Tab-separated table of C-alpha atoms in Angstrom:
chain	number	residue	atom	x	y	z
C	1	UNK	CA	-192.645	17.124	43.557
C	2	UNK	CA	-191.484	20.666	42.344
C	3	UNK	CA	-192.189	21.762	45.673
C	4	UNK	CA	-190.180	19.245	47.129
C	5	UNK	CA	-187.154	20.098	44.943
C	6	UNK	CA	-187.364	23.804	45.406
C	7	UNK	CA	-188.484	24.478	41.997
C	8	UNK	CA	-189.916	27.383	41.124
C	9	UNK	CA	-193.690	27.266	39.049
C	10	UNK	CA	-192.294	28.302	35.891
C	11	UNK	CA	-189.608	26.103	35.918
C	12	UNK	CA	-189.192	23.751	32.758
C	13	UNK	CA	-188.473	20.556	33.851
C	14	UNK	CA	-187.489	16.856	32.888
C	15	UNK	CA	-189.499	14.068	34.387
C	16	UNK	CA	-188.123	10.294	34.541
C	17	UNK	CA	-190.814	7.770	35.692
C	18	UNK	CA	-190.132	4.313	36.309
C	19	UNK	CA	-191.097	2.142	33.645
C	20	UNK	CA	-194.061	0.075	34.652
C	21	UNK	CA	-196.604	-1.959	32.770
C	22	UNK	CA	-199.158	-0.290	34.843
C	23	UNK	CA	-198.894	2.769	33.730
C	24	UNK	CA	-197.501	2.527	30.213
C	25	UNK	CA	-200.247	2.832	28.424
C	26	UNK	CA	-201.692	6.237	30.297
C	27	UNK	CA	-198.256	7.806	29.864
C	28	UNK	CA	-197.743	6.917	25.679
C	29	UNK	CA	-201.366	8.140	25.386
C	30	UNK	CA	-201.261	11.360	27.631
C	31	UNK	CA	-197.592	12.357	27.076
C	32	UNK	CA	-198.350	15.510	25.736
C	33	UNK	CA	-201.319	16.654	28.293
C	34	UNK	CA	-198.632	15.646	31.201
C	35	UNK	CA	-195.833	17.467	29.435
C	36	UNK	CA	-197.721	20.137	29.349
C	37	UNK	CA	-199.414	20.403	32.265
C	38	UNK	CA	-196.505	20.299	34.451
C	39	UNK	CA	-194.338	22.426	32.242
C	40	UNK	CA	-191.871	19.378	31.532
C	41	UNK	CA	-189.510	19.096	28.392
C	42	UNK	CA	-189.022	15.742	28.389
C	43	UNK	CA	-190.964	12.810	29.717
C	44	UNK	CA	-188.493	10.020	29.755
C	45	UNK	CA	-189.775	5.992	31.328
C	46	UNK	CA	-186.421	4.521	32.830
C	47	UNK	CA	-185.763	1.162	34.857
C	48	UNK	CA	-184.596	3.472	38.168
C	49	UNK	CA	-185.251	6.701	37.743
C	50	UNK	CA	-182.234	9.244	39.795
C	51	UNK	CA	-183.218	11.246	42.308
C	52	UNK	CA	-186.865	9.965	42.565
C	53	UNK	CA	-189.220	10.079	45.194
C	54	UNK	CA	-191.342	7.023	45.728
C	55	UNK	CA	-195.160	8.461	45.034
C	56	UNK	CA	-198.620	5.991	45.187
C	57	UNK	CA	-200.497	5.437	41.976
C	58	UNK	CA	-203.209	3.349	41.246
C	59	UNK	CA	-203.921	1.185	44.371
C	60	UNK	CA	-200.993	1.404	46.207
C	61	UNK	CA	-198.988	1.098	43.652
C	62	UNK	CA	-195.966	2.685	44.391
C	63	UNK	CA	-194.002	4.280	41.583
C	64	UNK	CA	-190.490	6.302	41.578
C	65	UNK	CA	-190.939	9.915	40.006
C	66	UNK	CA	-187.820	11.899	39.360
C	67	UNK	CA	-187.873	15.839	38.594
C	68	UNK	CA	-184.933	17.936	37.543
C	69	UNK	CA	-184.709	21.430	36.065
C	70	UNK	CA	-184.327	21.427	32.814
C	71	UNK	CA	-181.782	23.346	30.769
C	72	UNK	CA	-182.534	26.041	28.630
């Protein structure tokens, strides 16, 4: 996705992924690893997240991911 939005790979960023019961539980128990591992500020679960790209998760499952540069 930070390819996509032309981010470079230090970029900070600010992830919103749509809140699904699916995934829930992986997200409040890795928050921190993600965060990290994709150099993201804030990791935020939202009904429709802006700007998102539709990516598939766990069987098909298709789940809207939205990246934005985050503000220093």
């Amino acid at each position: 996705l930070r390819k996509e939005q032309g981010f470079e790979i230090t970029d900070r960023i600010k992830v919103s992924i749509e809140d699904h019961a699916s995934v829930l539980p992986a997200i409040e128990s890795y928050v921190d690893y993600i965060a990290n591992e994709v150099l993201a500020n804030d990791i935020m679960l939202v009904a429709n997240p802006t700007d998102a790209i539709s990516v598939d998760l766990l069987e098909g499952l298709p789940l809207n991911i939205g990246v934005k540069r985050a503000v220093s």
